[in-house]
Short mmCIF file of C-alpha atoms in Angstrom, two decimals:
data_model
loop_
_atom_site.label_atom_id
_atom_site.label_comp_id
_atom_site.label_asym_id
_atom_site.label_seq_id
_atom_site.Cartn_x
_atom_site.Cartn_y
_atom_site.Cartn_z
CA UNK Q 1227 110.83 172.99 244.76
CA UNK Q 1228 107.91 170.70 245.71
CA UNK Q 1229 105.49 170.76 242.80
CA UNK Q 1230 102.29 168.76 241.93
CA UNK Q 1231 100.29 169.12 238.78
CA UNK Q 1232 96.49 168.60 239.27
CA UNK Q 1233 93.62 169.03 236.84
CA UNK Q 1234 93.41 172.81 237.45
CA UNK Q 1235 97.07 173.67 237.30
CA UNK Q 1236 100.42 173.36 239.06
CA UNK Q 1237 100.80 173.77 242.82
CA UNK Q 1238 103.96 174.45 244.78
CA UNK Q 1239 103.97 173.09 248.29
CA UNK Q 1240 106.57 172.52 251.04
CA UNK Q 1241 108.30 169.62 252.76
CA UNK Q 1242 107.83 169.93 256.51
CA UNK Q 1243 109.76 168.19 259.24
CA UNK Q 1244 107.51 166.22 261.63
CA UNK Q 1245 108.78 166.71 265.20
CA UNK Q 1246 107.16 163.33 265.98
CA UNK Q 1247 109.34 161.54 263.40
CA UNK Q 1248 110.03 161.79 259.67
CA UNK Q 1249 108.67 164.50 257.31
CA UNK Q 1250 105.70 165.14 255.21
CA UNK Q 1251 104.57 167.32 252.22
CA UNK Q 1252 102.17 170.14 252.75
CA UNK Q 1253 99.88 171.82 250.21
CA UNK Q 1254 97.62 174.51 251.68
CA UNK Q 1255 94.89 176.83 250.43
CA UNK Q 1256 93.92 174.82 247.32
CA UNK Q 1257 90.68 176.03 245.68
CA UNK Q 1258 88.19 173.21 245.27
CA UNK Q 1259 85.37 175.43 243.98
CA UNK Q 1260 84.75 178.91 242.61
CA UNK Q 1261 84.52 181.61 245.30
CA UNK Q 1262 80.79 181.68 246.28
CA UNK Q 1263 80.42 185.44 245.78
CA UNK Q 1264 77.71 187.67 244.26
CA UNK Q 1265 75.14 185.61 242.48
CA UNK Q 1266 76.80 182.44 243.72
CA UNK Q 1267 75.90 183.20 247.38
CA UNK Q 1268 73.73 180.42 248.86
CA UNK Q 1269 74.02 178.27 245.70
CA UNK Q 1270 75.79 174.94 245.33
CA UNK Q 1271 79.51 175.18 244.72
CA UNK Q 1272 80.75 175.59 241.11
CA UNK Q 1273 83.88 174.00 239.70
CA UNK Q 1274 87.02 176.11 240.18
CA UNK Q 1275 88.61 177.85 237.17
CA UNK Q 1276 92.09 176.54 236.16
CA UNK Q 1277 95.07 178.78 236.61
CA UNK Q 1278 98.22 179.42 234.53
CA UNK Q 1279 101.70 179.03 235.90
CA UNK Q 1280 102.50 177.79 239.38
CA UNK Q 1281 100.14 178.49 242.24
CA UNK Q 1282 101.78 178.78 245.67
CA UNK Q 1283 100.21 176.40 248.21
CA UNK Q 1284 102.16 177.41 251.26
CA UNK Q 1285 99.55 179.42 253.15
CA UNK Q 1286 96.01 178.49 254.30
CA UNK Q 1287 93.11 179.87 252.36
CA UNK Q 1288 90.63 182.26 254.05
CA UNK Q 1289 88.22 180.58 256.45
CA UNK Q 1290 84.46 181.14 256.24
CA UNK Q 1291 83.41 184.48 257.77
CA UNK Q 1292 82.51 183.74 261.39
CA UNK Q 1293 82.51 184.54 265.00
CA UNK Q 1294 85.62 182.68 266.42
CA UNK Q 1295 84.52 181.23 269.82
CA UNK Q 1296 88.21 180.56 270.79
CA UNK Q 1297 89.61 183.94 269.91
CA UNK Q 1298 86.42 185.94 270.65
CA UNK Q 1299 86.63 187.87 267.35
CA UNK Q 1300 84.98 188.09 263.93
CA UNK Q 1301 87.12 187.13 260.97
CA UNK Q 1302 87.25 185.22 257.69
CA UNK Q 1303 85.90 185.76 254.19
CA UNK Q 1304 83.05 184.73 251.99
CA UNK Q 1305 85.71 183.44 249.62
CA UNK Q 1306 86.51 180.34 251.74
CA UNK Q 1307 86.24 177.16 249.59
CA UNK Q 1308 89.82 175.88 250.09
CA UNK Q 1309 91.36 172.59 251.20
CA UNK Q 1310 94.70 171.41 252.50
CA UNK Q 1311 96.57 168.18 251.64
CA UNK Q 1312 99.26 166.63 253.83
CA UNK Q 1313 100.98 163.55 252.47
CA UNK Q 1314 103.84 161.39 253.82
CA UNK Q 1315 105.03 160.59 250.29
CA UNK Q 1316 104.41 162.07 246.84
CA UNK Q 1317 105.44 159.03 244.86
CA UNK Q 1318 104.89 155.92 247.04
CA UNK Q 1319 105.32 152.43 245.76
CA UNK Q 1320 101.72 151.84 246.62
CA UNK Q 1321 98.91 154.51 246.79
CA UNK Q 1322 98.34 155.75 250.31
CA UNK Q 1323 94.93 155.66 252.10
CA UNK Q 1324 93.23 159.07 252.40
CA UNK Q 1325 91.55 160.51 255.49
CA UNK Q 1326 89.22 163.40 254.71
CA UNK Q 1327 88.46 165.58 257.80
CA UNK Q 1328 85.23 167.59 258.29
CA UNK Q 1329 85.54 170.06 261.14
CA UNK Q 1330 82.97 170.67 263.80
CA UNK Q 1331 81.71 173.87 265.30
CA UNK Q 1332 77.90 173.59 265.24
CA UNK Q 1333 77.79 174.62 261.54
CA UNK Q 1334 78.55 178.07 262.91
CA UNK Q 1335 82.36 178.23 263.28
CA UNK Q 1336 85.56 176.39 262.64
CA UNK Q 1337 87.92 175.65 259.76
CA UNK Q 1338 90.23 172.91 258.45
CA UNK Q 1339 93.36 174.95 259.38
CA UNK Q 1340 96.01 173.69 261.75
CA UNK Q 1341 95.08 175.78 264.81
CA UNK Q 1342 93.06 172.71 265.81
CA UNK Q 1343 93.69 170.13 263.10
CA UNK Q 1344 97.44 169.70 262.40
CA UNK Q 1345 98.55 166.67 260.41
CA UNK Q 1346 101.54 165.51 262.44
CA UNK Q 1347 100.00 162.66 264.46
CA UNK Q 1348 98.15 161.08 261.54
CA UNK Q 1349 100.75 161.29 258.69
CA UNK Q 1350 103.27 159.43 260.86
CA UNK Q 1351 100.87 156.52 260.54
CA UNK Q 1352 101.24 156.65 256.68
CA UNK Q 1353 97.99 158.14 255.63
CA UNK Q 1354 97.17 161.33 253.65
CA UNK Q 1355 95.12 163.89 255.55
CA UNK Q 1356 92.90 166.28 253.69
CA UNK Q 1357 91.18 169.09 255.68
CA UNK Q 1358 88.66 171.53 254.35
CA UNK Q 1359 86.80 174.77 254.79
CA UNK Q 1360 83.11 175.01 253.98
CA UNK Q 1361 80.38 177.66 254.21
CA UNK Q 1362 78.78 178.05 257.61
CA UNK Q 1363 75.64 179.32 259.31
CA UNK Q 1364 73.57 181.68 257.11
CA UNK Q 1365 76.03 181.57 254.18
CA UNK Q 1366 76.08 177.80 254.17
CA UNK Q 1367 72.67 176.70 255.42
CA UNK Q 1368 70.06 179.37 254.69
CA UNK Q 1369 67.03 177.64 253.13
CA UNK Q 1370 64.05 179.26 251.44
CA UNK Q 1371 62.97 176.08 249.63
CA UNK Q 1372 63.43 177.81 246.30
CA UNK Q 1373 65.62 177.04 243.28
CA UNK Q 1374 67.92 179.92 244.16
CA UNK Q 1375 68.19 179.07 247.86
CA UNK Q 1376 67.31 175.39 248.27
CA UNK Q 1377 69.47 174.83 251.34
CA UNK Q 1378 72.43 172.67 252.29
CA UNK Q 1379 75.05 174.74 250.35
CA UNK Q 1380 77.65 174.17 253.13
CA UNK Q 1381 77.36 170.38 253.02
CA UNK Q 1382 77.35 170.42 249.23
CA UNK Q 1383 80.68 172.23 249.59
CA UNK Q 1384 81.92 169.10 251.33
CA UNK Q 1385 80.72 166.97 248.47
CA UNK Q 1386 82.55 169.21 246.00
CA UNK Q 1387 85.73 168.78 248.11
CA UNK Q 1388 85.25 165.01 248.03
CA UNK Q 1389 84.82 165.03 244.27
CA UNK Q 1390 88.00 167.08 244.06
CA UNK Q 1391 89.84 164.42 246.13
CA UNK Q 1392 88.54 161.62 243.94
CA UNK Q 1393 89.82 163.46 240.89
CA UNK Q 1394 93.20 164.71 242.19
CA UNK Q 1395 94.43 162.84 245.23
CA UNK Q 1396 96.40 160.38 243.03
CA UNK Q 1397 98.75 163.22 242.21
CA UNK Q 1398 99.69 163.43 245.90
CA UNK Q 1399 100.32 159.72 246.23
CA UNK Q 1400 96.82 159.03 247.51
CA UNK Q 1401 94.40 156.16 246.65
CA UNK Q 1402 91.06 157.57 245.37
CA UNK Q 1403 89.50 154.22 246.00
CA UNK Q 1404 90.40 154.23 249.66
CA UNK Q 1405 89.02 157.39 251.15
CA UNK Q 1406 87.74 157.64 254.77
CA UNK Q 1407 85.63 160.59 255.71
CA UNK Q 1408 85.75 161.46 259.45
CA UNK Q 1409 84.46 164.40 261.47
CA UNK Q 1410 83.61 165.45 264.99
CA UNK Q 1411 80.45 167.24 266.45
CA UNK Q 1412 78.74 168.92 263.63
CA UNK Q 1413 81.37 167.38 261.37
CA UNK Q 1414 80.36 163.93 262.66
CA UNK Q 1415 76.80 164.73 261.88
CA UNK Q 1416 77.77 165.66 258.36
CA UNK Q 1417 79.65 162.45 257.98
CA UNK Q 1418 76.56 160.53 258.95
CA UNK Q 1419 74.47 162.49 256.42
CA UNK Q 1420 77.06 161.71 253.74
CA UNK Q 1421 76.47 157.98 254.53
CA UNK Q 1422 72.87 158.51 253.31
CA UNK Q 1423 73.10 161.27 250.65
CA UNK Q 1424 72.86 160.26 246.97
CA UNK Q 1425 75.25 163.08 246.16
CA UNK Q 1426 78.00 161.48 248.36
CA UNK Q 1427 77.45 157.83 247.26
CA UNK Q 1428 80.67 156.37 245.73
CA UNK Q 1429 82.95 159.17 246.94
CA UNK Q 1430 84.31 157.28 250.06
CA UNK Q 1431 84.84 153.81 251.36
CA UNK Q 1432 84.64 154.28 255.06
CA UNK Q 1433 83.36 156.77 257.63
CA UNK Q 1434 84.21 157.68 261.25
CA UNK Q 1435 81.49 159.54 263.18
CA UNK Q 1436 82.79 161.32 266.31
CA UNK Q 1437 80.33 162.90 268.79
CA UNK Q 1438 77.70 164.01 266.43
CA UNK Q 1439 75.04 162.19 264.31
CA UNK Q 1440 72.24 162.79 261.94
CA UNK Q 1441 69.72 161.47 264.52
CA UNK Q 1442 70.82 164.23 266.98
CA UNK Q 1443 68.19 166.98 267.08
CA UNK Q 1444 70.66 169.88 266.71
CA UNK Q 1445 71.68 169.66 263.00
CA UNK Q 1446 68.11 168.89 261.89
CA UNK Q 1447 66.56 172.34 261.62
CA UNK Q 1448 62.78 172.63 262.22
CA UNK Q 1449 60.93 175.00 259.78
CA UNK Q 1450 64.00 176.33 257.96
CA UNK Q 1451 62.11 178.60 255.52
CA UNK Q 1452 60.22 180.26 258.38
CA UNK Q 1453 63.53 180.91 260.16
CA UNK Q 1454 64.91 182.52 256.96
CA UNK Q 1455 61.89 184.81 256.74
CA UNK Q 1456 62.27 185.89 260.41
CA UNK Q 1457 65.90 186.71 259.63
CA UNK Q 1458 64.88 188.77 256.62
CA UNK Q 1459 62.35 190.75 258.73
CA UNK Q 1460 64.93 191.28 261.45
CA UNK Q 1461 67.41 192.67 258.87
CA UNK Q 1462 64.77 195.06 257.45
CA UNK Q 1463 63.10 193.29 254.55
CA UNK Q 1464 59.37 193.91 254.60
CA UNK Q 1465 58.54 192.34 251.19
CA UNK Q 1466 56.59 189.13 250.88
CA UNK Q 1467 57.81 188.71 247.24
CA UNK Q 1468 60.12 185.64 246.77
CA UNK Q 1469 62.46 187.39 244.39
CA UNK Q 1470 62.74 190.45 246.59
CA UNK Q 1471 63.59 188.40 249.63
CA UNK Q 1472 66.35 186.46 247.71
CA UNK Q 1473 67.82 189.69 246.26
CA UNK Q 1474 67.73 191.23 249.74
CA UNK Q 1475 69.74 188.36 251.21
CA UNK Q 1476 72.24 188.50 248.31
CA UNK Q 1477 72.70 192.23 248.82
CA UNK Q 1478 73.38 192.09 252.61
CA UNK Q 1479 76.87 192.86 253.81
CA UNK Q 1480 78.47 189.80 255.12
CA UNK Q 1481 78.67 191.00 258.68
CA UNK Q 1482 74.85 190.96 258.84
CA UNK Q 1483 74.80 187.23 258.18
CA UNK Q 1484 76.83 185.79 261.05
CA UNK Q 1485 76.18 184.99 264.68
CA UNK Q 1486 72.47 184.88 264.08
CA UNK Q 1487 70.26 182.96 266.45
CA UNK Q 1488 66.73 182.67 264.98
CA UNK Q 1489 64.53 181.15 267.71
CA UNK Q 1490 61.13 180.42 266.11
CA UNK Q 1491 59.04 179.17 269.02
CA UNK Q 1492 58.24 180.56 272.39
CA UNK Q 1493 60.03 177.55 273.95
CA UNK Q 1494 63.16 178.17 271.92
CA UNK Q 1495 63.13 181.80 273.00
CA UNK Q 1496 62.74 181.09 276.63
CA UNK Q 1497 64.60 177.83 277.21
CA UNK Q 1498 68.28 178.08 278.23
CA UNK Q 1499 69.44 175.29 276.02
CA UNK Q 1500 71.33 174.89 272.77
CA UNK Q 1501 69.55 175.71 269.51
CA UNK Q 1502 70.83 175.57 265.92
CA UNK Q 1503 69.09 178.01 263.60
CA UNK Q 1504 70.62 176.96 260.30
CA UNK Q 1505 71.48 173.39 259.50
CA UNK Q 1506 70.82 170.44 257.24
CA UNK Q 1507 67.34 170.29 255.67
CA UNK Q 1508 65.17 168.07 253.57
CA UNK Q 1509 65.32 169.81 250.12
CA UNK Q 1510 62.55 170.29 247.67
CA UNK Q 1511 63.01 169.12 244.10
CA UNK Q 1512 63.94 171.61 241.36
CA UNK Q 1513 64.82 170.91 237.75
CA UNK Q 1514 68.54 171.01 237.15
CA UNK Q 1515 69.51 171.17 240.83
CA UNK Q 1516 71.23 168.32 242.61
CA UNK Q 1517 69.37 167.45 245.82
CA UNK Q 1518 71.61 166.58 248.73
CA UNK Q 1519 69.07 165.14 251.12
CA UNK Q 1520 65.24 164.64 251.08
CA UNK Q 1521 62.84 163.04 253.42
CA UNK Q 1522 62.32 162.39 257.10
CA UNK Q 1523 65.72 161.49 258.64
CA UNK Q 1524 64.32 158.35 260.46
CA UNK Q 1525 62.54 157.08 257.36
CA UNK Q 1526 65.62 157.60 255.21
CA UNK Q 1527 67.92 155.94 257.73
CA UNK Q 1528 65.56 152.90 258.02
CA UNK Q 1529 65.94 152.37 254.24
CA UNK Q 1530 69.71 152.04 254.91
CA UNK Q 1531 72.99 153.84 254.48
CA UNK Q 1532 75.17 153.20 251.41
CA UNK Q 1533 75.68 149.45 251.43
CA UNK Q 1534 79.29 149.50 250.27
CA UNK Q 1535 80.69 151.41 253.25
CA UNK Q 1536 82.07 150.53 256.72
CA UNK Q 1537 81.36 152.86 259.66
CA UNK Q 1538 82.91 153.58 263.05
CA UNK Q 1539 80.83 155.64 265.51
CA UNK Q 1540 81.12 156.86 269.10
CA UNK Q 1541 81.19 159.54 271.70
CA UNK Q 1542 83.12 160.75 274.72
CA UNK Q 1543 82.44 160.08 278.41
CA UNK Q 1544 81.26 163.56 279.44
CA UNK Q 1545 79.91 165.07 276.18
CA UNK Q 1546 77.29 167.34 277.88
CA UNK Q 1547 79.84 169.50 279.67
CA UNK Q 1548 80.22 171.48 276.41
CA UNK Q 1549 76.79 172.97 276.89
CA UNK Q 1550 78.05 174.73 280.10
CA UNK Q 1551 80.48 176.79 277.98
CA UNK Q 1552 80.31 180.43 276.82
CA UNK Q 1553 77.39 182.53 277.98
CA UNK Q 1554 75.50 179.60 279.62
CA UNK Q 1555 73.32 180.99 282.47
CA UNK Q 1556 73.49 178.33 285.11
CA UNK Q 1557 71.16 180.05 287.56
CA UNK Q 1558 68.61 180.31 284.80
CA UNK Q 1559 69.05 176.64 283.97
CA UNK Q 1560 68.46 175.76 287.62
CA UNK Q 1561 65.36 177.87 287.79
CA UNK Q 1562 63.84 176.59 284.62
CA UNK Q 1563 64.57 172.96 285.11
CA UNK Q 1564 63.22 173.03 288.63
CA UNK Q 1565 60.02 174.93 287.88
CA UNK Q 1566 59.13 173.78 284.34
CA UNK Q 1567 58.78 170.15 283.54
CA UNK Q 1568 58.85 170.92 279.72
CA UNK Q 1569 62.60 171.64 280.24
CA UNK Q 1570 63.34 167.92 280.11
CA UNK Q 1571 61.49 167.26 276.87
CA UNK Q 1572 63.59 166.13 273.76
CA UNK Q 1573 63.03 168.21 270.70
CA UNK Q 1574 61.07 165.58 268.65
CA UNK Q 1575 58.48 165.35 271.44
CA UNK Q 1576 58.49 169.07 271.96
CA UNK Q 1577 57.49 169.88 268.38
CA UNK Q 1578 55.22 166.90 267.75
CA UNK Q 1579 53.30 166.16 271.01
CA UNK Q 1580 50.73 168.15 273.05
CA UNK Q 1581 51.64 169.86 276.33
CA UNK Q 1582 49.93 167.20 278.45
CA UNK Q 1583 52.33 164.56 276.99
CA UNK Q 1584 55.30 166.95 277.35
CA UNK Q 1585 54.51 167.35 281.09
CA UNK Q 1586 54.39 163.59 281.64
CA UNK Q 1587 57.69 163.11 279.63
CA UNK Q 1588 59.40 165.86 281.60
CA UNK Q 1589 58.26 164.38 284.90
CA UNK Q 1590 59.73 160.99 283.94
CA UNK Q 1591 63.05 162.37 282.72
CA UNK Q 1592 63.45 164.51 285.83
CA UNK Q 1593 62.71 161.59 288.17
CA UNK Q 1594 65.13 159.28 286.22
CA UNK Q 1595 68.03 161.75 286.47
CA UNK Q 1596 67.39 163.59 289.73
CA UNK Q 1597 64.98 161.51 291.82
CA UNK Q 1598 63.70 163.88 294.55
CA UNK Q 1599 66.67 166.18 294.28
CA UNK Q 1600 66.65 169.75 292.76
CA UNK Q 1601 68.83 170.67 289.78
CA UNK Q 1602 71.67 172.62 291.31
CA UNK Q 1603 75.43 172.88 291.53
CA UNK Q 1604 75.24 169.79 293.75
CA UNK Q 1605 73.56 167.72 290.97
CA UNK Q 1606 75.40 169.29 288.06
CA UNK Q 1607 76.90 165.91 287.22
CA UNK Q 1608 73.42 164.50 286.66
CA UNK Q 1609 72.43 167.46 284.46
CA UNK Q 1610 75.50 166.74 282.36
CA UNK Q 1611 74.38 163.11 282.00
CA UNK Q 1612 70.94 164.23 280.84
CA UNK Q 1613 72.41 166.65 278.28
CA UNK Q 1614 74.94 163.98 277.10
CA UNK Q 1615 72.15 161.46 276.58
CA UNK Q 1616 69.85 163.95 274.83
CA UNK Q 1617 72.38 165.16 272.33
CA UNK Q 1618 74.85 162.34 271.93
CA UNK Q 1619 74.35 159.00 273.67
CA UNK Q 1620 70.77 158.19 272.64
CA UNK Q 1621 71.02 159.57 269.05
CA UNK Q 1622 74.31 157.78 268.43
CA UNK Q 1623 73.26 154.40 269.71
CA UNK Q 1624 69.87 154.87 267.94
CA UNK Q 1625 71.66 155.45 264.63
CA UNK Q 1626 73.89 152.44 265.30
CA UNK Q 1627 70.98 150.07 266.16
CA UNK Q 1628 68.87 151.19 263.15
CA UNK Q 1629 71.72 150.61 260.74
CA UNK Q 1630 72.75 147.26 262.37
CA UNK Q 1631 69.17 146.04 262.00
CA UNK Q 1632 69.59 145.83 258.30
CA UNK Q 1633 72.89 143.79 258.56
CA UNK Q 1634 74.27 145.43 255.36
CA UNK Q 1635 77.33 147.25 256.74
CA UNK Q 1636 80.34 146.47 258.86
CA UNK Q 1637 79.95 148.67 261.96
CA UNK Q 1638 82.20 149.52 264.95
CA UNK Q 1639 81.32 151.46 268.06
CA UNK Q 1640 83.43 153.09 270.79
CA UNK Q 1641 83.28 155.17 274.00
CA UNK Q 1642 86.18 157.56 274.35
CA UNK Q 1643 87.58 157.97 277.88
CA UNK Q 1644 91.29 158.94 277.62
CA UNK Q 1645 92.42 161.23 280.41
CA UNK Q 1646 95.66 163.27 280.48
CA UNK Q 1647 96.93 166.75 280.12
CA UNK Q 1648 95.49 166.52 276.53
CA UNK Q 1649 91.98 166.97 277.84
CA UNK Q 1650 91.86 170.73 277.31
CA UNK Q 1651 88.41 171.53 275.95
CA UNK Q 1652 86.95 172.72 279.29
CA UNK Q 1653 89.77 175.25 279.22
CA UNK Q 1654 89.31 176.15 275.54
CA UNK Q 1655 85.70 176.79 276.05
CA UNK Q 1656 86.05 178.79 279.30
CA UNK Q 1657 84.50 176.29 281.76
CA UNK Q 1658 87.47 174.99 283.79
CA UNK Q 1659 86.32 176.30 287.21
CA UNK Q 1660 83.39 173.93 287.35
CA UNK Q 1661 85.70 170.97 286.91
CA UNK Q 1662 89.07 172.18 288.25
CA UNK Q 1663 89.47 169.26 290.64
CA UNK Q 1664 88.92 166.50 288.13
CA UNK Q 1665 89.93 165.40 284.62
CA UNK Q 1666 86.84 165.08 282.44
CA UNK Q 1667 86.37 163.84 278.84
CA UNK Q 1668 84.36 166.70 277.48
CA UNK Q 1669 82.89 166.99 274.00
CA UNK Q 1670 85.92 167.58 271.87
CA UNK Q 1671 88.46 165.97 274.17
CA UNK Q 1672 89.09 163.21 271.70
CA UNK Q 1673 90.54 165.71 269.23
CA UNK Q 1674 93.90 166.37 270.88
CA UNK Q 1675 94.63 162.58 270.66
CA UNK Q 1676 94.14 162.71 266.84
CA UNK Q 1677 95.54 166.20 265.98
CA UNK Q 1678 98.09 168.59 267.57
CA UNK Q 1679 96.09 171.53 268.79
CA UNK Q 1680 98.28 174.53 267.92
CA UNK Q 1681 96.19 177.17 269.70
CA UNK Q 1682 96.74 175.37 273.04
CA UNK Q 1683 99.70 173.19 272.17
CA UNK Q 1684 101.76 171.63 274.88
CA UNK Q 1685 105.33 170.27 274.53
CA UNK Q 1686 104.54 166.58 274.70
CA UNK Q 1687 107.15 163.98 275.14
CA UNK Q 1688 106.97 160.92 272.91
CA UNK Q 1689 107.79 158.86 276.07
CA UNK Q 1690 104.83 160.24 277.99
CA UNK Q 1691 101.64 158.31 278.84
CA UNK Q 1692 99.70 160.87 276.90
CA UNK Q 1693 101.68 160.30 273.70
CA UNK Q 1694 101.25 156.51 274.10
CA UNK Q 1695 97.51 157.21 274.05
CA UNK Q 1696 97.85 159.47 271.01
CA UNK Q 1697 99.78 156.63 269.26
CA UNK Q 1698 97.07 154.11 270.18
CA UNK Q 1699 94.16 156.30 269.10
CA UNK Q 1700 95.77 157.26 265.78
CA UNK Q 1701 96.59 153.62 265.10
CA UNK Q 1702 92.93 152.67 265.69
CA UNK Q 1703 91.68 155.49 263.42
CA UNK Q 1704 94.25 154.77 260.66
CA UNK Q 1705 93.91 151.04 260.82
CA UNK Q 1706 90.26 151.48 260.19
CA UNK Q 1707 91.02 153.81 257.25
CA UNK Q 1708 93.54 151.27 255.78
CA UNK Q 1709 91.89 148.04 256.43
CA UNK Q 1710 88.29 148.62 257.54
CA UNK Q 1711 89.33 147.05 260.86
CA UNK Q 1712 90.66 149.09 263.82
CA UNK Q 1713 92.60 146.08 265.25
CA UNK Q 1714 93.74 143.97 262.26
CA UNK Q 1715 96.40 142.22 264.36
CA UNK Q 1716 97.38 141.79 268.04
CA UNK Q 1717 99.57 144.81 268.39
CA UNK Q 1718 97.12 146.87 270.43
CA UNK Q 1719 96.37 143.96 272.77
CA UNK Q 1720 92.57 143.78 272.24
CA UNK Q 1721 90.35 142.64 269.35
CA UNK Q 1722 87.71 145.27 268.50
CA UNK Q 1723 84.82 143.16 267.23
CA UNK Q 1724 82.19 144.60 264.98
CA UNK Q 1725 78.86 145.89 266.35
CA UNK Q 1726 75.88 143.75 265.26
CA UNK Q 1727 72.27 143.57 266.09
CA UNK Q 1728 72.87 140.43 268.21
CA UNK Q 1729 76.36 141.30 269.51
CA UNK Q 1730 76.44 144.94 270.50
CA UNK Q 1731 80.23 144.94 270.77
CA UNK Q 1732 82.17 148.18 271.47
CA UNK Q 1733 85.52 149.37 272.83
CA UNK Q 1734 86.19 151.72 275.66
CA UNK Q 1735 89.16 153.76 274.59
CA UNK Q 1736 91.33 154.89 277.57
CA UNK Q 1737 94.88 154.16 278.70
CA UNK Q 1738 94.08 150.54 278.01
CA UNK Q 1739 91.50 149.29 275.56
CA UNK Q 1740 88.55 147.36 277.05
CA UNK Q 1741 86.12 145.32 274.97
CA UNK Q 1742 82.52 145.38 276.23
CA UNK Q 1743 78.87 145.01 275.05
CA UNK Q 1744 75.75 147.22 274.89
CA UNK Q 1745 77.17 150.74 275.55
CA UNK Q 1746 75.23 152.79 278.15
CA UNK Q 1747 72.43 150.29 277.94
CA UNK Q 1748 70.42 151.50 280.95
CA UNK Q 1749 70.43 155.09 279.60
CA UNK Q 1750 69.52 154.01 276.11
CA UNK Q 1751 66.75 151.68 277.33
CA UNK Q 1752 65.12 154.43 279.37
CA UNK Q 1753 65.13 156.91 276.48
CA UNK Q 1754 63.94 154.21 274.03
CA UNK Q 1755 61.04 153.38 276.39
CA UNK Q 1756 59.97 157.00 276.49
CA UNK Q 1757 60.00 157.34 272.68
CA UNK Q 1758 58.28 154.03 272.14
CA UNK Q 1759 55.45 155.09 274.43
CA UNK Q 1760 55.03 158.79 273.32
CA UNK Q 1761 56.61 159.19 269.90
CA UNK Q 1762 57.50 155.86 268.42
CA UNK Q 1763 58.54 157.29 265.07
CA UNK Q 1764 61.93 157.99 266.64
CA UNK Q 1765 62.51 154.66 268.37
CA UNK Q 1766 64.41 151.72 266.87
#
């Protein structure tokens, strides 16, 4: 029997054969906080209660109640605060570096389970992998700016899981002083917030930010309290009394609190474009309540991230394709973007600048990306480039440049461009027809090079070109986790030099690694010029 004793009790796990070599030990469904039920709904996570005897850790814990975009069904539970530990050795001669994964999904869906995030590729590189579930959407990110519902419960769940790792990972052979947090999409944005939050300080040594960042407009929710009040009215609460509203939300059946799009402005309601209704907020201060984040994101970032951490940051070649998924109405996009110049206005300018400025900004963006052409199926590639820059390229490089300016952290930057049969996210998201004649590197297409994707798994030969790329990518990620340097020796053929203010070094990750400088500089420079002229608070 495979047993480990942690601070809360004894766990029984399993030893699993890794079809890519060796074996590993698996411990699933470990509670890292009390179930957030009843009066604990919307509140920060509480420490879990110890158990007596041996707790089986052979099955995943429930995931947060959600609409599953891959399986097109509603499932999960409000009792969802569980994590999983996969370790190559339980009693190594030297403690093993730890990689702590934060899943993406727009803060709306996803989990740490192995349908997308299996451990096999990473543990063969001799690291421990920890994956987690956390509260999502309304359950995780409702904010009333009150002591009972201050906001950010879902990202405080992540902090609780990190604290659990710091306290317990030694029992699994891990090194609590060498923890790397990493995440993709909304998970990447969360990682970048942890780099700034006082609650997260000291809980990790390194961070990898994949295709999502705190300076992206999506996770930064505009007017969170007002959105919560709109939701309350939509669900039938007519009271203006604070206590009544909180009790109303606590009494709602869970199915009323998922798949909710609260579009606050006329533009949000009309515009065919992604909108996050519940996300990370600037919290108000209340006695006895830990505050995860406070302040304007750009002001906080300019004061610096935690000085004792190293960070790797980047994005994929064709990020914006993801926004063509699901129920995206392309004819409506074409109509709006051709007839309304405000369509091409980034969120910070949309909510802070008058319409006359928005019209001028929209004119410049449309000319930069489309010239005299119309937005149509013939220019869809240009539309994808605009969406990629709006949500990923400009915010990611902006974050990197602001942090590099202080010269307090070792930074690395990459652009992911691996192409093989592993690039499956256009198929997973239901948009293959638009790109059936080409292999693209969509948002999320980096993930199958880091994790086996069980829900769409292929039989992959270890002699294939795709597996060689998997081996290369996982070496880069785990080298960074082990040493703070993705290329500590010459085995990968290229030296990945740090990104600095003077030397904007980065690596293009594809079949072969290519060192370069100033990623997407023409795109960044154009966006930066717009913000400097019309809303300089955002610019570097």
